[in-house]
Amino acid sequence: MRTDPVTLKVLENHAQAVAESMAYTLFRTAHSTFVKETEDFTTGLVTPAGMTFASPRDLGATWFIGLDYAGAIAAIEDYEDGDICITNDPYSGFVCTHTPDMHIWKPIFWEGEIVAFAVGHIHNTDMGGAVPASLSRANTEVHQEGIRFRPTKLVSRGKLNCELVDTMMLNVRMPEQNRGDLNAQIAAVNTGEAKMHEMIAKFGVETVKAGIEDLLDVGETRARAVLAGLPDGDYRFVDYLDEDAPGGVPVRLDLTFRIRGEEAELDFTGSDPQLQSALNMPTGGNSRHILLMVGWNYCLYTLDPSIPLNGGILRPATCVVPEGTVLNPQHPAAVGMRSLTCSRLQGVIMGAFHAAAPDRLPVGAAGGGGIVNVKTFDARTGRLAMASIDPVVGGAGASARGDGTDGSGAVSGFLKNTPVEINEVEVPIKVRRYGLVPDSGGAGRHRGGLATELEIEVFAPDTVVTARNRDRSVFAAWGGQGGGAGAPSRFTRACADGTSEDLGNTDVVRLGPGDVINLTSGGGAGWGPAFERDAALVARDIARGTVSAAAAREEYGVALDASGAVEADATEALRAEMRRGRGEAPTYTYNAGRRDFEAVWTDANYAALTQALARVPVHWRHFVKRSVFDHVAALPAGRRRGDGSEVDTALATAVARLPQLAKHLPDHAPRREAAE
């Protein structure tokens, strides 16, 4: 290491302070609710090669620690002092990950040399496209997801490219918001440049340059130490998204996590093929792409809260992501809903880590609620109004250390809620309910965090509500060490005419005056057997309204008298019955929806399907997958053996109907077609 430890710690703190100053500038000057309230933005500093070495800890989104800007930086041929560049194209360098995310970077020069870049992103409420807020799982190609800009200079030698800005504003639904947020981004990177100049002037450019590289090396060393403290082994975990397209079938995310000493491999072979929907995750096959590594970062930080938050902590890991899959799609696959897939993937990584350290990591977080946007007509101003009004996040998973946090769960916990009063000012709606949902956290020795519920009424015709990342209606958060799964999510509409509708995982809803929607996230899962929970804590939960008396009796084995006090003898009798015949607590606990699905879609069936899809051209894979699912669903229950044979039969049926598949699936083709 080139820098002594004391100086390096001082440099680390200064660099983090620069990143936080950038974040405060952006936070205080942004225009849209989603940035200034929800805080879906990032700021940071990266090396001349593009690797993040400093990020805020307390402001903004936490996903992009370790984001590599190399692809975007390399796309600009020549940098000059005063340049500022932007991109929101997911396929240009694989830095931006969906079109609403506008990434920005500015070279920081010192005596003619680029020492670092000030970087950041915001999530624009809208970038145009097929639906308000630009994102829906129904989109099938990236061209539907709004206007895109390849890496380009927004500011050249201090002069703003006004034509570029005008083109952007012409194609978005709320140009005032976009322009205001863009100005905030420019101010943030200018702040980063000024603060870095102060830092270089104080310590000297050579000390700063050496310190930057040493910070990344220290991050790597600390990450390797965390891995070394875990047992070597292969840890497998699988989870699902409810549907691969509107009204579709589940999406499987499959991870084999291999720990060998101070290194790890995350092998996602077996995950679903590239989809004809917006759930694809654009990684470009980068073996350490940040979307693949968010869960890794969270787990390392949980296991070592003092670990440096920089790109060095990614170095001990390598990801395997086959091309043409949901985690490594080909252009022009739609990717707007990658945040849903990435959120579930974070949980998959946490699930694999949990097997290696069950007493140190939490179980499944809630998810499934959605990020709510409203586009409507505001009679108060006579103008269109549009805003992101709230992320409906849900509770965290419990752990050996305690209950999950209510209403703010793990993978999306960085998203801040917006005060009701601000929501009702931004758009003409009435928030009828916003709070926690009793009995929604998974039962356990430590209870899962409660779900969040949002209910709003609208007053204008042709109001459009988008609920991005709707999920967990079928596959609820998983429990651990005998703890129960969390409650599933719900989405309903009550119409002004008295009718009602279950909206399932719908993410775009058109409403009329007087219509009411209710969106309830899933609940976090529980840790440990529920009958081991301190009965006094269960009584406290009942008094607080987080657990009902009925659930206390049925799930926790706790009986109360009329005054609310625990009846010790009755409670012991109930718990003795619960303990009877129970073996060792399982590592994972799943809800009925998942158990029913996996009774049909076994590992053997999925293995047969995955092997076949890998041989089929990418543009055929989603179609073939759905054909196989339809075939298996039509089989009588008695003919579903779960050994892969029903998948082989389905594939043979598909090849017989579509001979062009025969050369790709010769094992499933009639002899004549296979020979040809």
XYZ file of C-alpha atoms in Angstrom:
676
model
C 0.000 0.000 0.000
C 1.394 3.353 -1.065
C -0.370 5.475 1.599
C 0.068 5.164 5.346
C -3.121 4.054 7.159
C -3.737 7.345 8.974
C -3.429 9.458 5.841
C -5.569 6.970 3.911
C -8.383 7.197 6.466
C -8.258 10.980 6.266
C -8.425 10.812 2.464
C -11.335 8.364 2.646
C -13.284 10.728 4.888
C -12.533 13.697 2.638
C -13.617 11.797 -0.483
C -16.828 10.683 1.184
C -17.452 14.279 2.268
C -17.081 15.368 -1.364
C -19.661 12.777 -2.450
C -22.014 13.836 0.335
C -21.635 17.515 -0.577
C -22.663 16.592 -4.106
C -25.649 14.685 -2.728
C -26.770 17.616 -0.567
C -26.529 19.955 -3.547
C -28.674 17.636 -5.658
C -31.137 16.915 -2.869
C -31.641 20.600 -2.036
C -32.018 21.836 -5.633
C -33.985 19.046 -7.370
C -37.523 19.709 -8.600
C -39.312 16.346 -8.813
C -40.804 14.637 -5.776
C -39.069 11.392 -6.637
C -35.675 13.026 -6.277
C -36.187 15.639 -3.540
C -38.430 13.451 -1.337
C -37.998 9.791 -2.291
C -34.276 10.340 -2.978
C -33.855 8.077 -5.986
C -30.507 9.541 -6.986
C -26.803 8.907 -6.542
C -23.631 10.958 -6.466
C -20.046 9.831 -6.252
C -16.456 9.962 -7.379
C -14.847 7.515 -9.796
C -11.305 6.887 -10.973
C -10.173 8.029 -14.440
C -10.932 4.460 -15.527
C -14.470 4.717 -14.125
C -14.535 2.739 -10.849
C -16.413 4.230 -7.892
C -14.158 5.080 -4.936
C -16.443 7.348 -2.866
C -20.209 7.403 -2.225
C -22.529 9.003 0.343
C -23.725 6.830 3.211
C -26.816 8.760 4.246
C -28.365 10.322 1.141
C -29.763 8.840 -2.041
C -29.995 5.333 -3.409
C -27.612 2.654 -2.198
C -27.698 0.381 -5.234
C -24.843 1.870 -7.233
C -21.917 1.533 -4.815
C -19.259 0.051 -7.049
C -20.855 1.183 -10.310
C -18.286 1.077 -13.118
C -18.572 4.077 -15.468
C -15.890 2.687 -17.810
C -18.266 1.949 -20.688
C -19.726 5.453 -20.699
C -16.420 7.254 -20.132
C -14.771 5.372 -23.012
C -17.577 6.377 -25.383
C -16.414 10.009 -25.332
C -13.308 10.438 -27.464
C -11.841 13.583 -25.943
C -12.394 15.344 -22.643
C -11.688 19.010 -22.021
C -11.899 21.142 -18.917
C -15.516 22.228 -18.360
C -17.116 19.221 -20.128
C -20.142 17.456 -18.650
C -21.516 14.284 -20.231
C -24.793 12.376 -19.915
C -26.449 9.155 -21.005
C -29.668 7.310 -20.293
C -29.262 4.541 -22.886
C -29.146 1.116 -21.192
C -27.221 -0.432 -24.081
C -24.481 2.211 -24.469
C -21.744 1.056 -22.133
C -24.184 -0.629 -19.708
C -23.834 2.149 -17.129
C -27.386 3.434 -17.273
C -29.781 0.582 -16.537
C -33.135 1.962 -17.720
C -34.163 5.092 -19.588
C -35.488 7.205 -16.664
C -32.044 7.049 -15.045
C -30.037 9.973 -16.398
C -26.349 9.453 -15.592
C -23.965 12.383 -15.588
C -20.189 12.643 -15.286
C -17.664 15.476 -15.302
C -13.886 15.142 -15.644
C -11.912 16.695 -12.799
C -8.654 18.063 -14.171
C -5.553 19.091 -12.254
C -2.737 20.661 -14.274
C -4.090 19.147 -17.490
C -4.548 15.608 -16.124
C -7.848 13.905 -15.310
C -7.580 12.860 -11.673
C -11.171 11.654 -11.210
C -14.727 12.089 -12.447
C -17.642 13.515 -10.474
C -20.638 11.319 -11.304
C -24.247 10.676 -10.406
C -27.708 9.828 -11.610
C -31.334 10.710 -10.995
C -34.482 8.780 -11.779
C -36.611 11.100 -13.913
C -40.327 10.757 -13.240
C -40.901 10.496 -16.991
C -38.781 10.200 -20.123
C -41.637 9.834 -22.593
C -42.509 6.489 -24.118
C -45.616 4.342 -24.201
C -46.958 5.013 -20.694
C -46.776 7.821 -18.135
C -43.563 7.444 -16.103
C -42.179 5.447 -19.085
C -42.151 2.045 -17.376
C -44.440 -0.974 -17.583
C -43.768 -4.678 -17.737
C -46.019 -4.725 -20.834
C -43.321 -2.989 -22.910
C -41.549 -5.428 -25.204
C -38.652 -3.356 -26.572
C -36.491 -0.522 -25.303
C -37.838 1.835 -27.981
C -41.139 1.987 -26.050
C -39.443 3.197 -22.870
C -38.756 6.808 -23.743
C -36.210 8.937 -25.523
C -32.610 7.740 -25.199
C -29.290 9.527 -25.389
C -26.045 7.740 -26.036
C -23.061 9.048 -24.046
C -22.734 12.628 -25.239
C -21.524 16.015 -24.074
C -24.232 18.039 -22.397
C -21.754 20.819 -21.674
C -18.686 21.355 -23.846
C -15.926 23.535 -22.373
C -18.500 25.210 -20.165
C -21.131 25.802 -22.894
C -24.505 24.061 -22.575
C -25.794 22.116 -25.585
C -29.205 23.809 -25.724
C -30.400 21.781 -28.732
C -29.830 18.558 -26.818
C -31.786 19.871 -23.829
C -34.609 21.125 -26.067
C -34.873 17.708 -27.732
C -35.126 16.038 -24.347
C -37.801 18.424 -23.081
C -39.860 18.027 -26.264
C -40.211 14.289 -25.646
C -41.111 14.119 -21.948
C -44.444 14.666 -20.223
C -43.299 17.055 -17.492
C -40.426 19.086 -18.978
C -40.293 21.539 -16.055
C -39.439 18.679 -13.688
C -36.839 17.178 -16.005
C -35.155 20.519 -16.641
C -35.078 21.356 -12.941
C -33.599 17.983 -12.025
C -31.020 18.233 -14.820
C -29.904 21.611 -13.486
C -29.573 20.030 -10.030
C -27.361 17.304 -11.494
C -25.131 19.882 -13.164
C -24.821 21.733 -9.871
C -23.925 18.482 -8.087
C -21.023 17.546 -10.383
C -19.781 21.137 -10.290
C -19.778 20.867 -6.497
C -17.820 17.623 -6.765
C -15.217 19.270 -8.989
C -14.788 22.236 -6.646
C -14.475 20.051 -3.543
C -11.979 17.715 -5.207
C -9.861 20.703 -6.198
C -9.831 21.763 -2.546
C -8.819 18.236 -1.521
C -5.994 18.080 -4.061
C -4.735 21.518 -3.060
C -4.647 20.390 0.570
C -2.945 17.004 0.199
C -1.170 17.182 -3.152
C -2.165 15.479 -6.382
C 0.203 12.511 -6.070
C -1.020 11.734 -2.550
C -4.646 11.883 -3.703
C -4.008 9.695 -6.762
C -2.192 7.072 -4.703
C -4.859 7.235 -2.015
C -7.644 6.589 -4.510
C -6.035 3.343 -5.667
C -5.266 2.321 -2.091
C -8.892 2.867 -1.050
C -9.988 0.357 -3.683
C -7.299 -2.097 -2.545
C -8.435 -1.793 1.076
C -12.023 -2.432 0.017
C -10.899 -5.605 -1.727
C -8.880 -6.760 1.287
C -11.801 -6.234 3.650
C -14.187 -8.087 1.330
C -11.795 -11.021 1.164
C -11.653 -11.072 4.949
C -15.444 -11.356 5.116
C -15.418 -14.300 2.701
C -12.625 -15.985 4.625
C -14.848 -15.925 7.696
C -17.565 -17.941 5.941
C -17.461 -21.705 5.409
C -16.436 -22.885 1.954
C -19.245 -24.515 0.039
C -21.825 -24.353 -2.711
C -24.975 -22.538 -1.579
C -27.984 -22.577 -3.873
C -31.028 -20.363 -3.707
C -33.946 -19.806 -6.066
C -36.742 -17.268 -6.061
C -39.365 -16.069 -8.511
C -41.127 -13.069 -9.932
C -44.858 -13.669 -10.178
C -45.116 -13.281 -13.958
C -42.878 -12.820 -16.995
C -45.362 -10.513 -18.758
C -48.903 -9.310 -18.028
C -50.918 -12.421 -17.222
C -47.840 -14.569 -17.744
C -46.015 -17.320 -15.889
C -43.318 -17.013 -13.197
C -39.753 -15.852 -13.773
C -37.110 -17.994 -12.099
C -33.859 -16.551 -10.737
C -31.412 -19.335 -9.899
C -28.112 -18.836 -8.066
C -25.363 -21.226 -7.088
C -23.052 -19.312 -4.739
C -19.621 -20.899 -4.475
C -17.252 -19.775 -1.721
C -13.646 -20.877 -1.957
C -11.409 -19.214 0.616
C -11.272 -15.489 -0.129
C -13.051 -15.681 -3.486
C -16.590 -16.377 -4.638
C -18.482 -17.214 -7.802
C -22.118 -16.308 -8.332
C -23.430 -18.607 -11.055
C -26.844 -17.598 -12.389
C -27.092 -20.452 -14.888
C -30.636 -21.796 -14.727
C -32.278 -18.386 -14.569
C -35.034 -17.611 -17.053
C -34.425 -16.713 -20.700
C -34.615 -13.184 -22.070
C -38.250 -12.075 -21.841
C -40.738 -10.378 -24.135
C -41.428 -7.867 -21.384
C -39.591 -5.108 -19.522
C -38.210 -7.310 -16.717
C -34.852 -7.898 -18.386
C -31.728 -6.639 -16.614
C -29.110 -5.027 -18.925
C -25.686 -6.106 -17.680
C -23.805 -6.661 -20.920
C -22.433 -9.860 -19.428
C -20.110 -7.860 -17.157
C -19.046 -10.341 -14.488
C -19.225 -7.630 -11.809
C -22.023 -5.454 -13.157
C -23.511 -3.498 -10.308
C -27.068 -4.778 -10.877
C -25.759 -8.283 -10.264
C -23.796 -7.189 -7.207
C -26.200 -5.043 -5.153
C -27.137 -7.980 -2.926
C -23.451 -8.829 -2.572
C -22.737 -5.305 -1.333
C -25.624 -5.431 1.149
C -24.471 -8.754 2.568
C -20.854 -7.648 2.942
C -21.945 -4.438 4.651
C -24.208 -6.420 6.997
C -21.384 -8.794 7.886
C -18.884 -5.938 8.273
C -20.625 -2.554 8.766
C -17.301 -0.714 8.666
C -16.289 -2.017 5.233
C -15.367 0.758 2.748
C -18.187 1.398 0.293
C -16.306 1.412 -2.995
C -15.748 -0.719 -6.068
C -12.915 -2.636 -4.466
C -15.342 -4.812 -2.533
C -16.533 -6.334 -5.828
C -13.146 -7.713 -6.830
C -13.252 -11.058 -4.988
C -16.464 -12.041 -6.812
C -17.171 -13.216 -10.349
C -20.647 -13.655 -11.814
C -21.646 -16.164 -14.479
C -24.523 -14.755 -16.567
C -25.290 -16.620 -19.804
C -26.152 -14.362 -22.722
C -29.755 -14.211 -23.869
C -31.150 -14.629 -20.366
C -33.191 -12.294 -18.209
C -29.953 -11.200 -16.487
C -28.009 -10.604 -19.725
C -30.426 -9.676 -22.525
C -29.646 -8.665 -26.073
C -30.718 -5.367 -27.646
C -33.490 -4.276 -28.159
C -35.031 -6.101 -25.189
C -37.114 -3.874 -22.926
C -35.428 -3.255 -19.571
C -37.535 -0.595 -17.866
C -38.674 -2.860 -15.033
C -35.167 -4.104 -14.292
C -35.578 -2.656 -10.786
C -38.111 -5.379 -9.950
C -35.814 -8.113 -11.212
C -32.829 -6.558 -9.467
C -34.735 -6.297 -6.183
C -35.646 -9.968 -6.324
C -32.084 -10.845 -7.316
C -30.818 -9.047 -4.231
C -33.050 -11.312 -2.180
C -31.719 -14.364 -4.023
C -28.139 -13.400 -3.139
C -29.170 -12.771 0.459
C -30.833 -16.180 0.500
C -27.608 -17.871 -0.610
C -25.544 -15.890 1.903
C -28.109 -16.778 4.584
C -27.308 -20.464 4.163
C -23.642 -19.688 4.816
C -24.342 -17.416 7.811
C -27.900 -18.083 9.060
C -27.326 -16.378 12.420
C -25.844 -13.220 10.901
C -28.107 -12.311 7.983
C -31.858 -11.578 7.724
C -34.473 -13.594 5.891
C -36.699 -12.430 3.031
C -37.819 -8.801 2.838
C -41.302 -7.810 1.737
C -41.324 -6.267 -1.734
C -44.145 -6.269 -4.242
C -45.853 -3.014 -3.320
C -44.682 -0.787 -6.100
C -43.586 2.776 -6.744
C -46.721 4.799 -7.391
C -46.972 7.550 -10.005
C -50.117 9.565 -10.761
C -50.890 11.484 -13.967
C -54.109 13.480 -13.814
C -55.715 16.841 -14.595
C -55.434 19.431 -11.853
C -58.557 21.605 -11.761
C -56.750 23.964 -9.377
C -54.256 25.015 -12.039
C -55.970 23.937 -15.240
C -52.898 21.912 -16.169
C -51.679 18.352 -16.351
C -50.170 17.164 -13.063
C -47.832 14.226 -12.635
C -45.754 13.047 -9.704
C -44.286 10.010 -8.046
C -46.253 9.946 -4.804
C -44.802 7.095 -2.796
C -42.828 3.875 -2.779
C -44.937 1.200 -1.068
C -42.053 -0.838 0.284
C -43.130 -3.133 3.125
C -41.210 -4.628 5.990
C -37.757 -6.103 6.364
C -37.070 -9.748 7.071
C -36.301 -10.738 10.641
C -32.957 -12.114 11.771
C -31.382 -13.887 14.722
C -30.838 -10.441 16.223
C -34.431 -9.257 16.229
C -37.642 -8.371 14.410
C -37.681 -6.974 10.902
C -38.238 -3.243 10.539
C -41.900 -2.425 9.931
C -42.746 -0.740 6.638
C -39.174 -0.223 5.427
C -37.650 -3.377 4.128
C -34.095 -4.201 3.219
C -33.642 -4.065 -0.549
C -35.714 -0.890 -1.047
C -35.302 0.626 2.393
C -33.331 3.557 0.969
C -36.456 4.928 -0.740
C -37.984 7.577 1.496
C -41.719 8.003 1.902
C -43.309 11.299 0.868
C -45.471 13.136 3.426
C -49.191 12.905 2.679
C -49.527 16.687 2.612
C -46.889 17.003 -0.118
C -48.515 14.273 -2.201
C -51.881 16.012 -2.060
C -50.269 19.302 -3.109
C -48.275 17.792 -5.986
C -51.302 16.053 -7.541
C -55.052 16.397 -6.802
C -55.654 13.148 -4.916
C -56.913 12.247 -1.464
C -54.846 9.838 0.591
C -57.460 7.834 2.476
C -55.047 5.536 4.263
C -51.293 5.227 4.590
C -49.965 2.920 7.267
C -48.957 -0.546 8.433
C -50.947 -3.757 7.990
C -51.563 -6.012 11.029
C -50.678 -9.722 10.757
C -48.659 -9.180 7.571
C -45.204 -9.923 9.004
C -44.131 -13.560 8.952
C -44.510 -15.259 12.320
C -41.323 -16.321 14.071
C -39.183 -16.160 17.164
C -38.418 -12.805 15.590
C -41.325 -11.359 13.625
C -41.092 -10.107 10.053
C -41.628 -6.409 9.362
C -45.185 -5.327 8.616
C -46.471 -4.494 5.154
C -47.301 -0.960 4.044
C -50.746 0.036 2.752
C -51.554 3.061 0.560
C -55.111 3.965 -0.421
C -55.873 6.971 -2.630
C -58.943 8.497 -4.280
C -58.791 10.396 -7.582
C -61.104 13.124 -8.845
C -60.523 13.588 -12.579
C -61.366 11.420 -15.589
C -58.564 9.696 -17.499
C -56.329 9.585 -14.450
C -53.492 7.104 -14.925
C -51.779 5.421 -11.987
C -48.641 3.386 -12.563
C -47.448 1.030 -9.841
C -43.954 0.064 -10.933
C -42.544 -3.192 -9.523
C -45.847 -4.797 -8.562
C -45.092 -8.350 -7.447
C -45.227 -10.819 -4.524
C -48.907 -11.585 -5.098
C -48.013 -15.280 -5.461
C -44.470 -15.808 -4.149
C -44.194 -14.191 -0.721
C -41.016 -13.384 1.197
C -39.265 -16.527 2.447
C -38.704 -17.289 6.119
C -35.702 -18.936 7.742
C -34.798 -21.384 10.502
C -38.467 -22.301 10.893
C -39.859 -18.759 10.663
C -42.967 -18.119 8.590
C -43.197 -16.520 5.159
C -44.455 -12.957 4.903
C -47.941 -12.086 3.690
C -48.417 -11.649 -0.082
C -49.139 -8.256 -1.622
C -52.525 -6.970 -2.855
C -53.747 -4.375 -5.360
C -57.452 -3.521 -5.650
C -59.723 -0.889 -7.158
C -63.083 0.267 -5.785
C -65.006 2.079 -8.509
C -67.367 4.978 -7.950
C -70.279 2.798 -9.129
C -69.769 0.403 -6.210
C -67.979 -2.365 -8.099
C -64.511 -3.571 -7.167
C -61.659 -5.353 -8.910
C -58.585 -7.320 -7.924
C -55.799 -5.804 -10.034
C -53.220 -8.486 -9.270
C -49.833 -7.383 -10.589
C -51.223 -4.772 -12.974
C -48.857 -1.823 -13.130
C -50.845 0.666 -15.254
C -54.413 1.520 -14.194
C -56.828 4.050 -15.714
C -59.219 5.583 -13.209
C -62.265 7.815 -13.205
C -63.613 10.386 -10.739
C -64.303 8.828 -7.341
C -62.322 5.644 -7.978
C -60.217 4.386 -5.097
C -57.165 2.136 -5.335
C -55.599 0.239 -2.460
C -52.035 -0.989 -2.765
C -50.629 -3.223 -0.039
C -47.076 -4.515 -0.133
C -46.004 -7.935 1.048
C -44.752 -8.480 4.562
C -41.265 -9.371 5.710
C -40.620 -12.972 6.742
C -40.004 -14.378 10.220
C -36.895 -15.999 11.705
C -37.051 -19.042 13.982
C -40.125 -21.028 15.115
C -43.003 -18.772 16.142
C -43.736 -20.823 19.266
C -40.315 -19.784 20.579
C -41.216 -16.093 20.607
C -41.375 -14.548 24.060
C -45.069 -14.570 24.968
C -44.693 -11.113 26.500
C -43.560 -9.784 23.122
C -46.598 -11.329 21.462
C -48.823 -9.636 24.043
C -47.062 -6.365 23.296
C -47.667 -6.881 19.562
C -51.365 -7.360 20.236
C -51.512 -4.215 22.355
C -49.824 -2.272 19.579
C -52.151 -3.651 16.904
C -49.406 -5.351 14.905
C -50.670 -8.881 15.610
C -54.287 -9.905 16.181
C -55.388 -12.079 19.091
C -56.450 -14.775 16.604
C -53.037 -14.829 14.927
C -51.333 -14.866 18.321
C -53.183 -18.040 19.190
C -52.962 -19.783 15.805
C -49.430 -18.836 14.744
C -47.597 -18.159 18.021
C -49.487 -20.411 20.427
C -50.177 -17.567 22.856
C -53.462 -17.332 24.755
C -54.598 -14.148 26.502
C -57.247 -13.535 29.110
C -59.903 -10.834 28.895
C -57.518 -8.210 30.279
C -54.864 -8.938 27.650
C -52.518 -10.762 29.989
C -50.827 -14.001 28.912
C -52.503 -17.177 30.202
C -49.389 -19.205 31.040
C -50.956 -22.678 31.271
C -53.057 -22.315 28.117
C -50.069 -20.914 26.238
C -47.829 -23.786 27.281
C -50.463 -26.293 26.164
C -50.803 -24.639 22.762
C -47.046 -24.535 22.274
C -46.544 -28.116 23.372
C -48.958 -29.139 20.607
C -47.053 -27.017 18.072
C -43.737 -28.604 19.052
C -45.075 -32.155 18.838
C -43.644 -34.065 15.879
C -41.512 -31.199 14.612
C -38.022 -32.027 13.450
C -35.106 -29.689 12.916
C -36.140 -26.254 11.689
C -35.643 -25.906 7.907
C -33.193 -23.349 6.548
C -35.954 -21.835 4.384
C -39.730 -21.613 4.707
C -41.976 -20.817 1.737
C -45.602 -19.792 1.370
C -48.334 -21.969 -0.154
C -48.116 -20.257 -3.549
C -44.487 -21.250 -3.948
C -44.968 -24.766 -2.600
C -47.813 -25.401 -5.044
C -45.790 -24.080 -7.970
C -42.700 -26.129 -7.163
C -44.774 -29.275 -6.793
C -45.199 -29.029 -10.584
C -42.095 -27.102 -11.616
C -39.440 -29.188 -9.931
C -35.692 -28.758 -10.315
C -35.701 -31.629 -12.805
C -38.335 -29.949 -14.975
C -36.485 -26.655 -14.874
C -33.172 -28.339 -15.698
C -34.687 -29.934 -18.794
C -36.190 -26.613 -19.873
C -33.008 -24.594 -19.218
C -30.827 -26.995 -21.192
C -33.190 -26.868 -24.150
C -33.609 -23.086 -24.145
C -29.831 -22.595 -24.167
C -29.778 -24.240 -27.619
C -32.619 -22.150 -29.049
C -31.992 -18.728 -30.672
C -32.567 -15.904 -28.212
C -35.605 -14.494 -30.001
C -37.344 -17.880 -29.686
C -36.660 -18.535 -26.004
C -39.554 -16.735 -24.334
C -41.982 -18.206 -26.858
C -40.700 -21.751 -26.325
C -40.759 -21.327 -22.555
C -44.391 -20.225 -22.613
C -45.319 -23.089 -24.958
C -43.807 -25.589 -22.532
C -45.568 -23.997 -19.558
C -48.904 -24.114 -21.386
C -48.386 -27.780 -22.224
C -47.495 -28.764 -18.666
C -50.398 -26.743 -17.229
C -52.826 -28.647 -19.466
C -51.667 -32.054 -18.217
C -53.863 -33.900 -15.704
C -52.291 -33.829 -12.259
C -51.669 -37.571 -12.371
C -49.448 -37.231 -15.451
C -47.103 -34.675 -13.930
C -44.127 -36.666 -12.697
C -41.718 -33.802 -12.147
C -38.771 -35.747 -13.551
C -38.309 -33.648 -16.692
C -40.234 -36.029 -18.948
C -43.257 -33.732 -19.288
C -40.916 -30.933 -20.407
C -39.331 -33.234 -22.981
C -42.796 -34.139 -24.267
C -43.773 -30.476 -24.456
C -40.614 -29.665 -26.396
C -41.249 -32.522 -28.811
C -44.773 -31.201 -29.340
C -43.404 -27.720 -30.051
C -40.859 -29.063 -32.551
C -43.532 -31.104 -34.330
C -45.652 -27.971 -34.682
C -42.718 -25.703 -35.562
C -40.190 -27.696 -37.655
C -37.784 -24.733 -37.782
C -36.878 -25.605 -34.184
C -35.722 -29.109 -35.108
C -32.131 -28.174 -35.925
C -31.804 -26.513 -32.535
C -33.526 -29.299 -30.600
C -32.601 -32.461 -32.516
C -33.188 -34.659 -29.465
C -36.844 -33.613 -29.501
C -37.406 -33.783 -33.265
C -38.816 -36.649 -35.354
C -36.015 -38.539 -37.069
C -36.568 -37.047 -40.537
C -36.469 -33.426 -39.337
C -33.479 -34.122 -37.091
C -31.566 -35.670 -40.006
C -32.314 -32.698 -42.223
